[in-house]
């Protein structure tokens, strides 16, 4: 059927008419609830697609700090966006 999308496990689901813009808007709003240091890491890592080492260099911190801030930020985003089907971060 037009508008159906394949999902893991062979299931199909209806595409949202917004084309995912509702998720993007929700993510943008949720980002505002993160502390500035966590928000910076998320933006640099996932929006700008920078490697951890470059993010650490830009923020003047260690790679370990980037990793821990990323972990905490992603967990907080999952808490803030419980209705998002699956907020998965793959790197």
mmCIF file of C-alpha atoms in Angstrom:
data_model
loop_
_atom_site.group_PDB
_atom_site.id
_atom_site.type_symbol
_atom_site.label_atom_id
_atom_site.label_comp_id
_atom_site.label_asym_id
_atom_site.label_seq_id
_atom_site.Cartn_x
_atom_site.Cartn_y
_atom_site.Cartn_z
ATOM 1 C CA UNK A 1 0.000 0.000 0.000
ATOM 2 C CA UNK A 2 1.326 3.491 -0.800
ATOM 3 C CA UNK A 3 2.653 5.195 2.306
ATOM 4 C CA UNK A 4 3.640 1.925 3.982
ATOM 5 C CA UNK A 5 7.178 1.504 5.191
ATOM 6 C CA UNK A 6 9.055 -1.681 5.990
ATOM 7 C CA UNK A 7 10.092 -2.055 9.602
ATOM 8 C CA UNK A 8 12.429 -4.507 11.330
ATOM 9 C CA UNK A 9 10.945 -7.980 11.535
ATOM 10 C CA UNK A 10 9.070 -7.587 8.250
ATOM 11 C CA UNK A 11 6.274 -5.487 9.723
ATOM 12 C CA UNK A 12 4.887 -2.552 7.825
ATOM 13 C CA UNK A 13 3.799 0.722 9.252
ATOM 14 C CA UNK A 14 2.179 3.869 8.001
ATOM 15 C CA UNK A 15 4.453 6.749 7.169
ATOM 16 C CA UNK A 16 3.673 9.892 9.040
ATOM 17 C CA UNK A 17 2.474 12.676 6.750
ATOM 18 C CA UNK A 18 4.950 15.063 8.389
ATOM 19 C CA UNK A 19 7.852 13.084 6.955
ATOM 20 C CA UNK A 20 9.536 12.925 10.352
ATOM 21 C CA UNK A 21 9.460 16.670 10.943
ATOM 22 C CA UNK A 22 7.484 16.110 14.153
ATOM 23 C CA UNK A 23 10.362 14.037 15.524
ATOM 24 C CA UNK A 24 12.861 16.701 14.471
ATOM 25 C CA UNK A 25 10.814 19.393 16.203
ATOM 26 C CA UNK A 26 10.502 17.286 19.348
ATOM 27 C CA UNK A 27 14.255 16.643 19.297
ATOM 28 C CA UNK A 28 14.980 20.321 18.901
ATOM 29 C CA UNK A 29 12.761 21.148 21.871
ATOM 30 C CA UNK A 30 14.328 18.367 23.954
ATOM 31 C CA UNK A 31 17.833 19.622 23.157
ATOM 32 C CA UNK A 32 16.935 22.906 24.840
ATOM 33 C CA UNK A 33 16.400 20.991 28.084
ATOM 34 C CA UNK A 34 19.954 19.616 28.104
ATOM 35 C CA UNK A 35 22.756 21.383 29.941
ATOM 36 C CA UNK A 36 24.874 23.438 27.509
ATOM 37 C CA UNK A 37 27.827 21.034 27.703
ATOM 38 C CA UNK A 38 25.682 18.018 26.801
ATOM 39 C CA UNK A 39 23.855 19.936 24.075
ATOM 40 C CA UNK A 40 27.181 20.986 22.535
ATOM 41 C CA UNK A 41 28.413 17.394 22.445
ATOM 42 C CA UNK A 42 25.204 16.125 20.818
ATOM 43 C CA UNK A 43 25.218 18.859 18.183
ATOM 44 C CA UNK A 44 28.874 18.402 17.334
ATOM 45 C CA UNK A 45 28.756 14.587 17.308
ATOM 46 C CA UNK A 46 25.433 13.921 15.612
ATOM 47 C CA UNK A 47 24.449 17.068 13.745
ATOM 48 C CA UNK A 48 27.934 18.074 12.616
ATOM 49 C CA UNK A 49 29.121 14.426 12.476
ATOM 50 C CA UNK A 50 32.470 15.154 14.107
ATOM 51 C CA UNK A 51 34.600 12.401 15.641
ATOM 52 C CA UNK A 52 35.002 12.278 19.418
ATOM 53 C CA UNK A 53 38.597 13.475 19.259
ATOM 54 C CA UNK A 54 37.634 16.610 17.310
ATOM 55 C CA UNK A 55 34.747 17.353 19.674
ATOM 56 C CA UNK A 56 37.113 17.001 22.633
ATOM 57 C CA UNK A 57 39.578 19.370 20.971
ATOM 58 C CA UNK A 58 36.892 21.970 20.243
ATOM 59 C CA UNK A 59 35.433 21.803 23.754
ATOM 60 C CA UNK A 60 38.802 21.647 25.508
ATOM 61 C CA UNK A 61 38.117 18.370 27.288
ATOM 62 C CA UNK A 62 39.165 14.723 27.073
ATOM 63 C CA UNK A 63 37.667 12.111 24.769
ATOM 64 C CA UNK A 64 36.416 10.310 27.890
ATOM 65 C CA UNK A 65 34.512 13.433 28.904
ATOM 66 C CA UNK A 66 32.948 13.639 25.432
ATOM 67 C CA UNK A 67 31.861 10.002 25.747
ATOM 68 C CA UNK A 68 30.336 10.444 29.194
ATOM 69 C CA UNK A 69 28.536 13.653 28.218
ATOM 70 C CA UNK A 70 27.226 11.940 25.089
ATOM 71 C CA UNK A 71 25.977 8.983 27.105
ATOM 72 C CA UNK A 72 24.209 11.206 29.636
ATOM 73 C CA UNK A 73 22.726 13.416 26.919
ATOM 74 C CA UNK A 74 21.347 10.487 24.924
ATOM 75 C CA UNK A 75 19.853 8.977 28.077
ATOM 76 C CA UNK A 76 18.214 12.293 28.944
ATOM 77 C CA UNK A 77 16.851 12.642 25.404
ATOM 78 C CA UNK A 78 15.344 9.161 25.697
ATOM 79 C CA UNK A 79 13.685 10.238 28.943
ATOM 80 C CA UNK A 80 12.405 13.465 27.390
ATOM 81 C CA UNK A 81 11.154 11.757 24.221
ATOM 82 C CA UNK A 82 9.471 8.543 25.391
ATOM 83 C CA UNK A 83 7.061 8.542 22.436
ATOM 84 C CA UNK A 84 9.807 8.412 19.835
ATOM 85 C CA UNK A 85 9.712 4.834 18.538
ATOM 86 C CA UNK A 86 13.359 4.124 19.154
ATOM 87 C CA UNK A 87 15.963 6.743 19.862
ATOM 88 C CA UNK A 88 19.004 4.774 18.851
ATOM 89 C CA UNK A 89 22.460 6.163 18.539
ATOM 90 C CA UNK A 90 24.842 4.175 16.414
ATOM 91 C CA UNK A 91 28.473 5.063 16.009
#
